[in-house]
Short mmCIF file of N, CA and C in Angstrom, two decimals:
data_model
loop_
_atom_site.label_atom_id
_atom_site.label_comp_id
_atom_site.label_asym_id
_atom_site.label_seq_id
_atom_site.Cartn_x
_atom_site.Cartn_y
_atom_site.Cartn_z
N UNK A 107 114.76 -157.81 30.32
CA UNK A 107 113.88 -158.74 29.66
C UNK A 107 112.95 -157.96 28.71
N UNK A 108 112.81 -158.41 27.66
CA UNK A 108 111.55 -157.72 26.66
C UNK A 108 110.46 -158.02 26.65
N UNK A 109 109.51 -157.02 26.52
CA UNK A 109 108.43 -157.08 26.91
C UNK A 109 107.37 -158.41 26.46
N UNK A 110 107.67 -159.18 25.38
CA UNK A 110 107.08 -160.61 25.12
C UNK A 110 107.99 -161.70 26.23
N UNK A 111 109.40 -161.76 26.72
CA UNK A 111 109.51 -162.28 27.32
C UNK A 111 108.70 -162.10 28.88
N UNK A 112 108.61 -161.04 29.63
CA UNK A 112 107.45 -160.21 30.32
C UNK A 112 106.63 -161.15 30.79
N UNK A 113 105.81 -161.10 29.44
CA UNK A 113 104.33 -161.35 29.08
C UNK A 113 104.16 -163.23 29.61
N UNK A 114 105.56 -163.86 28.70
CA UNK A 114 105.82 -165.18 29.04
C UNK A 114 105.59 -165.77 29.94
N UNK A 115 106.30 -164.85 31.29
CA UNK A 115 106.30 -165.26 32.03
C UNK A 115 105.46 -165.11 33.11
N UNK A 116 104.83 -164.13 33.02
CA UNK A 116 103.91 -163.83 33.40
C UNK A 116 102.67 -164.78 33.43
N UNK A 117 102.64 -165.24 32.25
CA UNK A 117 101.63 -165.88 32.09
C UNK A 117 102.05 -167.39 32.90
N UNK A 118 102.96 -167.53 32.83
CA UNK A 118 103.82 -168.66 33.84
C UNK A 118 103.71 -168.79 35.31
N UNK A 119 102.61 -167.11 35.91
CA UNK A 119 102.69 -167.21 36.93
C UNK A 119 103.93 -166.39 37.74
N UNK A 120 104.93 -165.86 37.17
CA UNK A 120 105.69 -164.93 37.35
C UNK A 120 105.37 -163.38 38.24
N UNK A 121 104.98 -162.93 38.98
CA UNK A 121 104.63 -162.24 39.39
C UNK A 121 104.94 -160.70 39.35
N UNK A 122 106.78 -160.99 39.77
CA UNK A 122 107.30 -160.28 39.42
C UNK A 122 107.66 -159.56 38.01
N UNK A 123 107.30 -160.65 36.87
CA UNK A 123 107.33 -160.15 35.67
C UNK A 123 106.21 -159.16 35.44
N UNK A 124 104.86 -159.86 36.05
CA UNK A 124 103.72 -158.93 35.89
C UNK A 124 103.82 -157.72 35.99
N UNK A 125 104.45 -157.68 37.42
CA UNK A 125 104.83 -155.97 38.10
C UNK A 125 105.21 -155.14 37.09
N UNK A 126 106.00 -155.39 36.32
CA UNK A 126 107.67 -155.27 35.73
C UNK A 126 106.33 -154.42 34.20
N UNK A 127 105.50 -155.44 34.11
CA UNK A 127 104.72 -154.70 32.57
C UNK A 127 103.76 -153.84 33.36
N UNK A 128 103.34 -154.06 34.30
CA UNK A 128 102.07 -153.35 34.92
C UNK A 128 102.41 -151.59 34.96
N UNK A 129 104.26 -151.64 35.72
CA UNK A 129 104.80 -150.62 35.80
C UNK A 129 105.21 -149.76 34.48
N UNK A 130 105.35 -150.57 33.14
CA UNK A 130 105.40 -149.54 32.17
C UNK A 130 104.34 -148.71 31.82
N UNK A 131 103.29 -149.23 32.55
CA UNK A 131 101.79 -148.47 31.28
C UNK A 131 101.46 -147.86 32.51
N UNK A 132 101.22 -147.80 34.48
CA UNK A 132 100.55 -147.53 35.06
C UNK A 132 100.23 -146.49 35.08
N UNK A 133 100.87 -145.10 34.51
CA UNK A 133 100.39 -143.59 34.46
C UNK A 133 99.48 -143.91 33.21
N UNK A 134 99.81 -143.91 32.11
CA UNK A 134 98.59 -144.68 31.08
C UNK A 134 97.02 -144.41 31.99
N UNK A 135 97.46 -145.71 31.93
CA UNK A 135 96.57 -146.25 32.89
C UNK A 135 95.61 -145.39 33.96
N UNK A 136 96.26 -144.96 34.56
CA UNK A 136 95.92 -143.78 35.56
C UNK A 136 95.63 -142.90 34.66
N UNK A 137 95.99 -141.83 33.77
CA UNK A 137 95.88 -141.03 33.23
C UNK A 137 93.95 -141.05 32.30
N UNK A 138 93.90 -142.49 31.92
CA UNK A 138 92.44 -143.03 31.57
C UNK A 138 91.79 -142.79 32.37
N UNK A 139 91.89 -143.96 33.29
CA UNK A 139 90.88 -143.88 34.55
C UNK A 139 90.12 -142.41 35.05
N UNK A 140 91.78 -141.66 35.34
CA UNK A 140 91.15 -139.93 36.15
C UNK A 140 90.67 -139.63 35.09
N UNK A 141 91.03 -139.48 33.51
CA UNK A 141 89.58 -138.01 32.83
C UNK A 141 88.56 -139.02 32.21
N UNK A 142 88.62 -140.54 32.82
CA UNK A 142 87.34 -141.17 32.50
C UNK A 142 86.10 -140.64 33.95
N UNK A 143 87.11 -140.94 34.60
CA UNK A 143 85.91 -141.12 36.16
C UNK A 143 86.30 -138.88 37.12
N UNK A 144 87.03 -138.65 36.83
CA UNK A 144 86.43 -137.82 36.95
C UNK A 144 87.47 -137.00 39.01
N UNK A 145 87.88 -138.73 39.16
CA UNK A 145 88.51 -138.32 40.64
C UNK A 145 89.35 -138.70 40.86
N UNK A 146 90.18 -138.63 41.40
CA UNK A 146 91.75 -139.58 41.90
C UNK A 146 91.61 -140.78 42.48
N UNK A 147 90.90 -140.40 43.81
CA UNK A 147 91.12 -142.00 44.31
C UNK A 147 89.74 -142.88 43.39
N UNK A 148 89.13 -142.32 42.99
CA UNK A 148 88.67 -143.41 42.03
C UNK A 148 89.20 -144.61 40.60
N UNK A 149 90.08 -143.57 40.00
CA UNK A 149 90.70 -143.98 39.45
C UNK A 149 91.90 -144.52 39.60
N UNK A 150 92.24 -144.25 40.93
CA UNK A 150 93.22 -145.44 41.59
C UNK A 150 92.93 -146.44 41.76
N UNK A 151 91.39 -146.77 42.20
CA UNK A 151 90.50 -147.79 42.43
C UNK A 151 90.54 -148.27 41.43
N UNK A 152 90.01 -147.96 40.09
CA UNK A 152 89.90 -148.40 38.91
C UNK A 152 91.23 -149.52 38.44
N UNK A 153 92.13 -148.49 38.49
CA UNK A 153 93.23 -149.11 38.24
C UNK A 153 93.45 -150.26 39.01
N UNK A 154 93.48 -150.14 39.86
CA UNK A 154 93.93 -151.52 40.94
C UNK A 154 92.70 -152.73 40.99
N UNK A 155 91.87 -152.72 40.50
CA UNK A 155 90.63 -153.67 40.09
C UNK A 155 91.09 -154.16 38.83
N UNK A 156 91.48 -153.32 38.14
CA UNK A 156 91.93 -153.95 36.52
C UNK A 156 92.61 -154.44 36.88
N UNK A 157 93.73 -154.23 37.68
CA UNK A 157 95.14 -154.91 37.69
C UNK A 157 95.01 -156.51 38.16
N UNK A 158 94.43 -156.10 39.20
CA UNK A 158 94.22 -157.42 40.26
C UNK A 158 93.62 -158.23 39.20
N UNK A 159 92.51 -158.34 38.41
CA UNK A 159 91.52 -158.83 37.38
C UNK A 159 92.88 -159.28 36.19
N UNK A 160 93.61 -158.50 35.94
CA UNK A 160 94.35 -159.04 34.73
C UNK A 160 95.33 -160.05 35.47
N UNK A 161 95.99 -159.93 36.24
CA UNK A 161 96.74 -160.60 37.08
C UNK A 161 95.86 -162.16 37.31
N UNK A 162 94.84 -161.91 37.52
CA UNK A 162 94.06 -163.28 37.98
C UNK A 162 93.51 -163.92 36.25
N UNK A 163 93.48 -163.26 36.00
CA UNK A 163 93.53 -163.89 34.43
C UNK A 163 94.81 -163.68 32.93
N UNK A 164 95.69 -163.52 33.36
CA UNK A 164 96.89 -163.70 32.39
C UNK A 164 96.97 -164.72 31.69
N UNK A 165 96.61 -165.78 31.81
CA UNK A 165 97.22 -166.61 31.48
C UNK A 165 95.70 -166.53 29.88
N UNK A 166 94.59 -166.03 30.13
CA UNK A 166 93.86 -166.17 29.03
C UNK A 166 94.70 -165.30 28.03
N UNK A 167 95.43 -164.41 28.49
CA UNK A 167 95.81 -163.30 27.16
C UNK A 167 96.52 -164.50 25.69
N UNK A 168 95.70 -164.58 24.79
CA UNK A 168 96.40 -165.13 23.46
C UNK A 168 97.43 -164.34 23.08
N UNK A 169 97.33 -163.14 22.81
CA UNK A 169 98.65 -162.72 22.37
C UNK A 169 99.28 -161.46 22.55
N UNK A 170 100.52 -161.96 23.07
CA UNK A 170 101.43 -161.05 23.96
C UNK A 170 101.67 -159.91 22.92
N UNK A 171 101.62 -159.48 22.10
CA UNK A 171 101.65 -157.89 21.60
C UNK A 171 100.30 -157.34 22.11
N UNK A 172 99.18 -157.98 22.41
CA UNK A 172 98.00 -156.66 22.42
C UNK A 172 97.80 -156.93 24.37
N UNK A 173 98.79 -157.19 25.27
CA UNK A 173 98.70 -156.84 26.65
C UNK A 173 98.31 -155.27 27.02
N UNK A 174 99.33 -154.01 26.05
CA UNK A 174 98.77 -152.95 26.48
C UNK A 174 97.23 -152.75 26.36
N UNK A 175 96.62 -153.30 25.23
CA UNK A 175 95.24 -153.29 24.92
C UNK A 175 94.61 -154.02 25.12
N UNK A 176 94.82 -155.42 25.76
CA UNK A 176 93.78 -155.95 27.12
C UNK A 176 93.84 -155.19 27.73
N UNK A 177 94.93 -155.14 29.12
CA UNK A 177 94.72 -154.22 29.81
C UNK A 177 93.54 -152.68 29.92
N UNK A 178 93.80 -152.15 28.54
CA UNK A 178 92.64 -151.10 28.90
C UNK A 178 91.72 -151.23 28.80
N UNK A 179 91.29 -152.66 28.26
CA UNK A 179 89.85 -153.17 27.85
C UNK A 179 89.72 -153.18 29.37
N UNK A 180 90.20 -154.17 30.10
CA UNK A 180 89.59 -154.58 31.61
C UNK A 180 89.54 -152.82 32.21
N UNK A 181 90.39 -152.22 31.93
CA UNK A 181 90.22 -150.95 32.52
C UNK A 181 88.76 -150.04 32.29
N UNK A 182 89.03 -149.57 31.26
CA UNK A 182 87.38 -149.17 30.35
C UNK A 182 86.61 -150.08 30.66
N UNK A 183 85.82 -151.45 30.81
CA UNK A 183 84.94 -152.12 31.61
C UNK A 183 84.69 -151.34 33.02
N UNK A 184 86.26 -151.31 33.81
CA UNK A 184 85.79 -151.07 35.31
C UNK A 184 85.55 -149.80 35.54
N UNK A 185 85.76 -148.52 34.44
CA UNK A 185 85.29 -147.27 34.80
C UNK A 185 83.90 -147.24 34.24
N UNK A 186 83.69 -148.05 33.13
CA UNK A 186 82.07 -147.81 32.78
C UNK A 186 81.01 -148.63 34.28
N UNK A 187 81.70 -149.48 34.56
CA UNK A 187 80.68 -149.90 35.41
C UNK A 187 80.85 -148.80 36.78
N UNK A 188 81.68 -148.19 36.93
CA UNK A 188 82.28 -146.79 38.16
C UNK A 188 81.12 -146.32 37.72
N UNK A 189 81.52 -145.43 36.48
CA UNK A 189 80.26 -144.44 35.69
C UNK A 189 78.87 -144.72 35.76
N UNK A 190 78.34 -146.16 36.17
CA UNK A 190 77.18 -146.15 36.56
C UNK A 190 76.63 -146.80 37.45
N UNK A 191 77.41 -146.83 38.26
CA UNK A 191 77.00 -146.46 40.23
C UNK A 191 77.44 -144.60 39.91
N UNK A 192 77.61 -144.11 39.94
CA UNK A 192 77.57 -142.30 39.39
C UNK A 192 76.22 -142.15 39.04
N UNK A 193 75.61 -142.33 37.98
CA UNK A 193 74.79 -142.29 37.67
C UNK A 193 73.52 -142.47 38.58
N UNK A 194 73.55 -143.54 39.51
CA UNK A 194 72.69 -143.88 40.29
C UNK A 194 73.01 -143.89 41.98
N UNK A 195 73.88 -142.86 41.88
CA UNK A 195 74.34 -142.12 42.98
C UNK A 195 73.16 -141.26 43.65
N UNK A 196 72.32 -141.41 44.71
CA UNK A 196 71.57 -140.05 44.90
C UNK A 196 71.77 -138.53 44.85
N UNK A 197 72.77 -138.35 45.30
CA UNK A 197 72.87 -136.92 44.77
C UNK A 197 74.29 -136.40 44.32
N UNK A 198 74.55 -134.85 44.71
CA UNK A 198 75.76 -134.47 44.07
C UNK A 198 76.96 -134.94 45.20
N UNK A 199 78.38 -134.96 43.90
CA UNK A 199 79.28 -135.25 45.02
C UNK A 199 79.53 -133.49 45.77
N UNK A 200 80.33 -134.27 46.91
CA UNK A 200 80.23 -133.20 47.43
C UNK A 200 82.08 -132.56 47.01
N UNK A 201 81.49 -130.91 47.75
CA UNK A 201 82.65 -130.28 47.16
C UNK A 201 84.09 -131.11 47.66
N UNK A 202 84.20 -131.60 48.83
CA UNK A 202 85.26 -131.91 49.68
C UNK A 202 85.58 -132.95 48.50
N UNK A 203 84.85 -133.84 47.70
CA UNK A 203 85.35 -134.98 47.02
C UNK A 203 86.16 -134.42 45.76
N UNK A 204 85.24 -133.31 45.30
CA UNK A 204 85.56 -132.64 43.94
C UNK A 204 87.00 -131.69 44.20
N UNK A 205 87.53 -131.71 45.35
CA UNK A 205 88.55 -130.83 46.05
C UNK A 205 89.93 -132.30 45.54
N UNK A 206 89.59 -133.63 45.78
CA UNK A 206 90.73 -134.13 45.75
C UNK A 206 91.29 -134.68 44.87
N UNK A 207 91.06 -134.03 43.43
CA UNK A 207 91.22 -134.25 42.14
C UNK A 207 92.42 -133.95 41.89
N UNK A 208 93.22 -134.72 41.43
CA UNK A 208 94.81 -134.42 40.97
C UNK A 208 95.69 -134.98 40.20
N UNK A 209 96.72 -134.65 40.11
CA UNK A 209 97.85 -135.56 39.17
C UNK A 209 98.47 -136.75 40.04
N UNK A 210 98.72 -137.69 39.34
CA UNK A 210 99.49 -138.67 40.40
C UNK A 210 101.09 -138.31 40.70
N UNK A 211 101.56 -136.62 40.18
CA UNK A 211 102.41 -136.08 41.10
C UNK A 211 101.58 -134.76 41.71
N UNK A 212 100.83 -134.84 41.75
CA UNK A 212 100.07 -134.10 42.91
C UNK A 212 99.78 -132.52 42.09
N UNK A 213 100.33 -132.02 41.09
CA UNK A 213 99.86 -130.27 40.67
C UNK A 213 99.37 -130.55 39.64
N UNK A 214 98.81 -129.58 39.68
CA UNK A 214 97.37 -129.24 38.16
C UNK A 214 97.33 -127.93 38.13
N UNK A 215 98.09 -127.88 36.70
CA UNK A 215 97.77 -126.49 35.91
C UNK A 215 97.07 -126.18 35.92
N UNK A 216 96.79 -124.45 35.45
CA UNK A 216 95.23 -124.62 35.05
C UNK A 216 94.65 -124.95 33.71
N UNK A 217 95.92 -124.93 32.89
CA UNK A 217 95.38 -125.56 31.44
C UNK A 217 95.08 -127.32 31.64
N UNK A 218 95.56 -127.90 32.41
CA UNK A 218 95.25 -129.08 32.85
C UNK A 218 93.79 -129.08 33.15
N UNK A 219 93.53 -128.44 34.22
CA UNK A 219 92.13 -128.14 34.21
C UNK A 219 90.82 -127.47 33.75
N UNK A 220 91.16 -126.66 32.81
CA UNK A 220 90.07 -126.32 31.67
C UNK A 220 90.05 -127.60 30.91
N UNK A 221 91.41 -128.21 30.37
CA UNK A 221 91.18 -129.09 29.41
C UNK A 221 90.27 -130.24 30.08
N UNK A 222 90.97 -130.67 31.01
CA UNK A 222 89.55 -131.47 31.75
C UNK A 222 88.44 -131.11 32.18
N UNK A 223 87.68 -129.74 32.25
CA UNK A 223 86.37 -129.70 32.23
C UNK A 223 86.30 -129.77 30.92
N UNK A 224 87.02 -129.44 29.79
CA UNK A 224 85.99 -129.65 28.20
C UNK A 224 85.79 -131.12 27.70
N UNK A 225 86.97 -131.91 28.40
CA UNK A 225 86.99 -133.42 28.04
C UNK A 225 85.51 -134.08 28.77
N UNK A 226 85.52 -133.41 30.01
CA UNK A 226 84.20 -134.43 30.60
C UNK A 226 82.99 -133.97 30.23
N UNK A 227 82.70 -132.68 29.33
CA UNK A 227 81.88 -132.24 28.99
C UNK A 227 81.08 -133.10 27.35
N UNK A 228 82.51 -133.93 27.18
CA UNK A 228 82.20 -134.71 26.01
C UNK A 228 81.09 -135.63 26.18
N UNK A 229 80.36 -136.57 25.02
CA UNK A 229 79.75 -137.66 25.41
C UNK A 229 80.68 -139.06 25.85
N UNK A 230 80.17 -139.83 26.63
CA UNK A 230 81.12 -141.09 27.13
C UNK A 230 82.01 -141.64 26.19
N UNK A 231 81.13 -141.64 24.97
CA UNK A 231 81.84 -142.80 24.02
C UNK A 231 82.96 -141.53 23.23
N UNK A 232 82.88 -140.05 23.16
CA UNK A 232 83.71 -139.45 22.53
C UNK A 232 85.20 -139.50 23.15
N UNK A 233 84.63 -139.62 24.66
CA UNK A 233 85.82 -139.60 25.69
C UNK A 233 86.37 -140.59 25.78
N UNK A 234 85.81 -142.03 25.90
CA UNK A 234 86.41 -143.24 25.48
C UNK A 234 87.22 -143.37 24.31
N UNK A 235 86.74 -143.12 23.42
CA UNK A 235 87.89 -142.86 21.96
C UNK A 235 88.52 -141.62 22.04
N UNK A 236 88.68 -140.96 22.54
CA UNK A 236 89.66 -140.29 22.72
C UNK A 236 90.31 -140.34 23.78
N UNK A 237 90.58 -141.32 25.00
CA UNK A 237 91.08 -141.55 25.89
C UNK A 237 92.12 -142.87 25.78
N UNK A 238 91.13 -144.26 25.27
CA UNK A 238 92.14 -144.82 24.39
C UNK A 238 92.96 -144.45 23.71
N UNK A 239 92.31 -143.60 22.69
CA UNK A 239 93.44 -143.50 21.31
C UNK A 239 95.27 -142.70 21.96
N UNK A 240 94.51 -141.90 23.46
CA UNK A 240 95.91 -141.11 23.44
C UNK A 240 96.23 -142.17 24.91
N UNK A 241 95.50 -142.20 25.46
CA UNK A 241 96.68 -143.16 26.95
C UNK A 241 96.87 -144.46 26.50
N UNK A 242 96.35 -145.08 25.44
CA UNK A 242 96.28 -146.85 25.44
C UNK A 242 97.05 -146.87 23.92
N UNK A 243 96.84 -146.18 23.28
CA UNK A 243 97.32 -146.19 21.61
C UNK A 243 96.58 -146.74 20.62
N UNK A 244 95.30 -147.30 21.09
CA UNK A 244 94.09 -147.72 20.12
C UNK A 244 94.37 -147.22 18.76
N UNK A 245 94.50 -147.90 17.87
CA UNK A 245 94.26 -147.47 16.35
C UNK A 245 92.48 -147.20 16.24
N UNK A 246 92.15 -146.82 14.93
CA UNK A 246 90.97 -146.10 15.11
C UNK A 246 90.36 -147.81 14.36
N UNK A 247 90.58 -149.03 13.24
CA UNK A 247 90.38 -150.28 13.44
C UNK A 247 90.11 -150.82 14.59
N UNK A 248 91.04 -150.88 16.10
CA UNK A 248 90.64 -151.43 17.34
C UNK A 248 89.98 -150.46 18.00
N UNK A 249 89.57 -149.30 17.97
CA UNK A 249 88.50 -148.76 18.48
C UNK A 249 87.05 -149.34 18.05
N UNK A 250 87.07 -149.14 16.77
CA UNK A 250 86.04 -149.83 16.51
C UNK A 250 85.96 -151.31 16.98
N UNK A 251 86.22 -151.94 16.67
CA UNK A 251 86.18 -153.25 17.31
C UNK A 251 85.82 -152.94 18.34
N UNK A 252 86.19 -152.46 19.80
CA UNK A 252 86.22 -152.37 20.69
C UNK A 252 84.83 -151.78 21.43
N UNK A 253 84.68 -151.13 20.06
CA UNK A 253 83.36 -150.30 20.89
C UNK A 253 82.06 -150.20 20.06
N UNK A 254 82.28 -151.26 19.34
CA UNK A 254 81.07 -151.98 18.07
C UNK A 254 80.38 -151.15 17.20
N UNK A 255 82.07 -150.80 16.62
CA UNK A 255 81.51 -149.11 15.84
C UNK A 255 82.01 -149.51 14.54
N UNK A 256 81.57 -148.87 13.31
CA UNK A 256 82.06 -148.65 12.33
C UNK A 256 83.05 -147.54 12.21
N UNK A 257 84.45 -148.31 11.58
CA UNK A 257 85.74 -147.60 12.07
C UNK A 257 85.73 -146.12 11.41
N UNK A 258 84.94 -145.71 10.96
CA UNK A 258 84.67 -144.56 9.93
C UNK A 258 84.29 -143.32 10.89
N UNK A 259 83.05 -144.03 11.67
CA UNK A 259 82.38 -144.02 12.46
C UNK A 259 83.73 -143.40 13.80
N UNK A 260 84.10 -144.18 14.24
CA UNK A 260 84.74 -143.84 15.26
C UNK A 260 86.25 -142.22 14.48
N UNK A 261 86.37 -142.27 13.77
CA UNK A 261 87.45 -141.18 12.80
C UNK A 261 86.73 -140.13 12.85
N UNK A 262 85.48 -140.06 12.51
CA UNK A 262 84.95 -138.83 12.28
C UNK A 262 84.44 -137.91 13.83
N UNK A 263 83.94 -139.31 14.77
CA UNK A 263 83.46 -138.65 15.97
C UNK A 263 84.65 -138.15 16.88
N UNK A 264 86.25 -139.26 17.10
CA UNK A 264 86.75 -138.28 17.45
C UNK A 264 87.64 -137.75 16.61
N UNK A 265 87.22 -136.88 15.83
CA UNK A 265 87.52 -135.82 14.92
C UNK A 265 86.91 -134.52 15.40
N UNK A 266 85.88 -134.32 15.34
CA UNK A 266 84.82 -133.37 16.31
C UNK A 266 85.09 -132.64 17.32
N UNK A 267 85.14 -134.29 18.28
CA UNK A 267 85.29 -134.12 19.68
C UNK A 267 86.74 -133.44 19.92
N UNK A 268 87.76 -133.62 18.97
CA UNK A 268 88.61 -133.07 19.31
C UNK A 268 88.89 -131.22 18.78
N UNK A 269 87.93 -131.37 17.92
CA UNK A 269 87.91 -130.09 17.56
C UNK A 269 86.90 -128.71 18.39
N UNK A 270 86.40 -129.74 18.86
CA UNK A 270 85.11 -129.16 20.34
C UNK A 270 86.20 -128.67 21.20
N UNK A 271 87.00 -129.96 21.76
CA UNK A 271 88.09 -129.33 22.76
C UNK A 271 89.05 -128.24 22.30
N UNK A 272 89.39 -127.80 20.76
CA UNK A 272 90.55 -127.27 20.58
C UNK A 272 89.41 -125.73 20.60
N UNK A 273 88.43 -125.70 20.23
CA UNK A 273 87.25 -124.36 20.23
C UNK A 273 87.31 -124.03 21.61
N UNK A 274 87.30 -125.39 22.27
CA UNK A 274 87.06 -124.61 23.94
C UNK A 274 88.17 -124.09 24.20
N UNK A 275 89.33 -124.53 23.92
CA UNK A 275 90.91 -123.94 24.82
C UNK A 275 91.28 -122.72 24.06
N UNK A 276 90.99 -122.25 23.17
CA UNK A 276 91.34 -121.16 22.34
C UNK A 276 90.48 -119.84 22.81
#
């Protein structure tokens, strides 16, 4: 079935169709979440809140080409609101939490992991546009939109940010 038929049916209440799109993007997906939030099972969490949330509202999606990009909208909502219970967390996490950070096949390079300390070292919104643009496929037009920016605006910052990260890995 193709992915607008999918969507169809889905919206029909199809369940199994849901699965069927949920399963093309879920590393996506996952891949956001972890260098948004920072942990595994959080961003498993993440993920599975969006999901459940899009699932219970499908049937609002108007139009079946931008499902990959609902989807990360509800996603990006549920890590910004993660990000601040973090924020107002009393203290540090502890090491045992910061220990269970991983790939959803379980190894991490270590270039995997420099690159993710320079990514979280970014500001939120650099990491957001640059987290969209590469796990979700955001054009730098629906970034803006998305994140009530002038699209110029969003080109130049992650422009920077990506050149911050390429200074750090070198």
């Amino acid at each position: 079935m193709k992915q607008e038929e999918l969507i169809r049916a889905a919206k029909a209440g199809d369940a199994d169709a849901f699965t069927e799109l949920y399963k093309e993007i879920y590393r996506d997906l996952y891949h956001f979440a972890y260098y948004m939030l920072k942990h595994a099972e959080d961003a498993k969490d993440a993920v599975s809140d969006a999901v459940m949330d899009a699932w219970a509202s499908i049937r609002t999606l108007r139009k079946e080409e931008a499902f990959k990009s609902w989807m990360f909208a509800i996603l990006s909502n549920k890590c910004k609101v993660k990000l601040r219970e973090y924020a107002n967390y009393p203290g540090e996490l502890t090491e045992a939490l910061a220990d269970t950070l991983q790939s959803p096949d379980g190894v991490i390079s270590p270039e995997h992991l420099q690159l993710r300390e320079e990514f979280l070292k970014l500001q939120e919104t650099d990491r957001l546009i640059i987290g969209l643009h590469l796990f979700a496929g955001y054009k730098t037009r629906e970034l803006a939109e998305v994140l009530h920016m002038n699209a110029n605006t969003v080109r130049s910052r992650e422009s920077r940010a990506l050149k911050r990260l390429g200074e750090a890995l070198n």
